[in-house]
CSV table of C-alpha atoms in Angstrom, one decimal:
chain,number,residue,atom,x,y,z
A,547,MET,CA,127.7,30.4,-95.0
A,548,LYS,CA,125.6,28.3,-92.1
A,549,LYS,CA,122.8,26.3,-94.0
A,550,LEU,CA,119.9,28.0,-93.9
A,551,PRO,CA,116.1,25.7,-92.7
A,552,ARG,CA,113.9,25.8,-95.8
A,553,ILE,CA,111.6,28.3,-96.1
A,554,SER,CA,107.8,27.8,-98.0
A,555,GLN,CA,106.7,29.7,-101.6
A,556,LYS,CA,104.6,32.2,-100.0
A,557,GLU,CA,107.5,33.0,-97.0
A,558,GLN,CA,110.2,33.4,-100.5
A,559,ASP,CA,107.0,35.9,-101.0
A,560,VAL,CA,107.2,37.8,-98.5
A,561,LEU,CA,110.9,38.1,-98.4
A,562,LEU,CA,110.8,39.2,-102.0
A,563,VAL,CA,108.8,41.8,-100.8
A,564,PHE,CA,111.2,43.2,-98.2
A,565,TRP,CA,114.3,42.9,-100.3
A,566,ARG,CA,111.6,44.7,-103.3
A,567,ASP,CA,110.7,47.4,-101.0
A,568,GLY,CA,113.5,47.6,-98.3
A,569,GLY,CA,113.1,49.1,-95.5
A,570,ASN,CA,111.5,48.1,-92.3
A,571,LEU,CA,107.6,47.0,-92.4
A,572,THR,CA,104.7,45.6,-90.9
A,573,ALA,CA,102.9,42.8,-91.3
A,574,SER,CA,100.2,44.9,-93.0
A,575,ALA,CA,102.4,46.5,-95.4
A,576,ILE,CA,103.9,43.7,-96.5
A,577,ALA,CA,100.0,42.6,-97.1
A,578,ASP,CA,99.6,45.6,-98.7
A,579,LYS,CA,102.2,45.6,-100.9
A,580,GLY,CA,102.9,42.2,-101.4
A,581,ASP,CA,100.8,40.5,-104.7
A,582,GLY,CA,98.2,38.6,-103.8
A,583,LEU,CA,99.3,38.3,-100.2
A,584,GLY,CA,96.6,38.0,-97.7
A,585,ILE,CA,97.4,39.8,-94.3
A,586,ASN,CA,96.4,35.8,-92.3
A,587,THR,CA,99.0,34.1,-95.2
A,588,VAL,CA,101.9,36.9,-93.9
A,589,GLN,CA,101.3,36.9,-90.4
A,590,ALA,CA,102.1,33.2,-90.9
A,591,ALA,CA,105.0,33.7,-92.7
A,592,VAL,CA,106.4,36.2,-90.7
A,593,ARG,CA,106.1,33.8,-87.7
A,594,ASN,CA,108.0,31.3,-89.3
A,595,LEU,CA,110.4,33.7,-91.2
A,596,LEU,CA,111.3,34.8,-87.5
A,597,LYS,CA,111.7,31.3,-85.9
A,598,LYS,CA,113.8,30.2,-88.8
A,599,GLU,CA,116.0,33.9,-88.4
A,600,TYR,CA,115.2,34.8,-91.9
A,601,ILE,CA,114.0,38.8,-90.1
A,602,GLU,CA,114.2,40.3,-87.3
A,603,ILE,CA,111.7,42.7,-85.0
A,604,SER,CA,113.0,45.7,-86.0
A,605,ASP,CA,111.0,48.1,-83.8
A,606,ILE,CA,107.3,49.2,-82.2
A,607,VAL,CA,105.9,51.6,-84.4
A,608,TYR,CA,102.3,52.9,-85.1
A,609,SER,CA,100.3,51.6,-87.2
A,610,GLY,CA,97.0,54.0,-87.0
A,611,THR,CA,96.4,53.7,-83.9
A,612,VAL,CA,97.4,50.7,-82.6
A,613,LEU,CA,101.1,49.7,-81.6
A,614,THR,CA,102.8,47.2,-83.8
A,615,ARG,CA,106.1,45.5,-84.7
A,616,SER,CA,107.9,46.2,-87.6
A,617,TYR,CA,110.6,44.1,-89.3
A,618,LYS,CA,113.3,43.9,-91.7
A,619,PRO,CA,115.3,41.4,-93.5
A,620,VAL,CA,118.5,39.4,-91.7
A,621,ILE,CA,119.3,37.6,-95.3
A,622,SER,CA,119.4,40.1,-98.4
A,623,ALA,CA,118.5,38.8,-101.9
A,624,GLU,CA,122.4,38.2,-102.6
A,625,GLN,CA,123.2,36.3,-99.8
A,626,TYR,CA,119.8,33.9,-100.5
A,627,ALA,CA,120.5,33.4,-103.9
A,628,ALA,CA,124.0,32.5,-103.8
A,629,TYR,CA,122.9,30.5,-100.4
A,630,GLN,CA,120.5,28.5,-103.3
A,631,LEU,CA,123.4,27.9,-105.9
A,632,GLN,CA,125.6,26.6,-103.5
A,633,ILE,CA,122.7,23.7,-102.9
A,634,LEU,CA,122.1,23.9,-106.6
A,635,LYS,CA,125.9,22.5,-106.9
A,636,ILE,CA,126.1,20.1,-103.9
A,637,ASN,CA,122.6,18.4,-105.8
A,638,ALA,CA,124.6,18.2,-109.2
A,639,LYS,CA,127.4,16.4,-107.7
A,640,ASN,CA,125.2,14.0,-105.8
A,641,PHE,CA,122.7,13.8,-108.9
A,642,SER,CA,120.7,10.4,-110.2
A,643,VAL,CA,117.6,9.6,-111.2
A,644,SER,CA,117.3,7.8,-108.4
A,645,ASN,CA,118.0,10.4,-106.0
A,646,PHE,CA,115.9,12.6,-108.0
A,647,VAL,CA,113.0,10.8,-107.6
A,648,GLU,CA,113.6,10.2,-103.6
A,649,HIS,CA,113.7,13.7,-103.5
A,650,PHE,CA,110.3,14.5,-104.2
A,651,LYS,CA,108.8,11.3,-102.8
A,652,GLU,CA,110.2,12.2,-99.7
A,653,ASN,CA,108.4,15.7,-100.4
A,654,ASN,CA,105.0,14.6,-101.7
A,655,GLU,CA,105.8,16.1,-105.1
A,656,LEU,CA,105.1,12.5,-107.1
A,657,ASP,CA,103.4,10.0,-107.3
A,658,CYS,CA,105.1,7.3,-107.1
């Protein structure tokens, strides 16, 4: 499996809507179906997921009286989970306390 770019929690939340509801979805449909996802957050996440090639444009559809894009995931939930497990296995092989602390320092998740 090719290396996938990292995604944020909000981007994962958008992907979860695709995987849960299936089919092609517009940004407004994602916002309607996503728990607590605002349209601006969804639009930003969709742009990022397009760049990172997690989703693609599937069609141009009417949303009310306006034409808009619909999107579909390129990667399934199972493929994403398998990739995450692969990363965990690799990280487990290289685990040390210093590597663990360094990872969190690099990601600004730990104040040292």
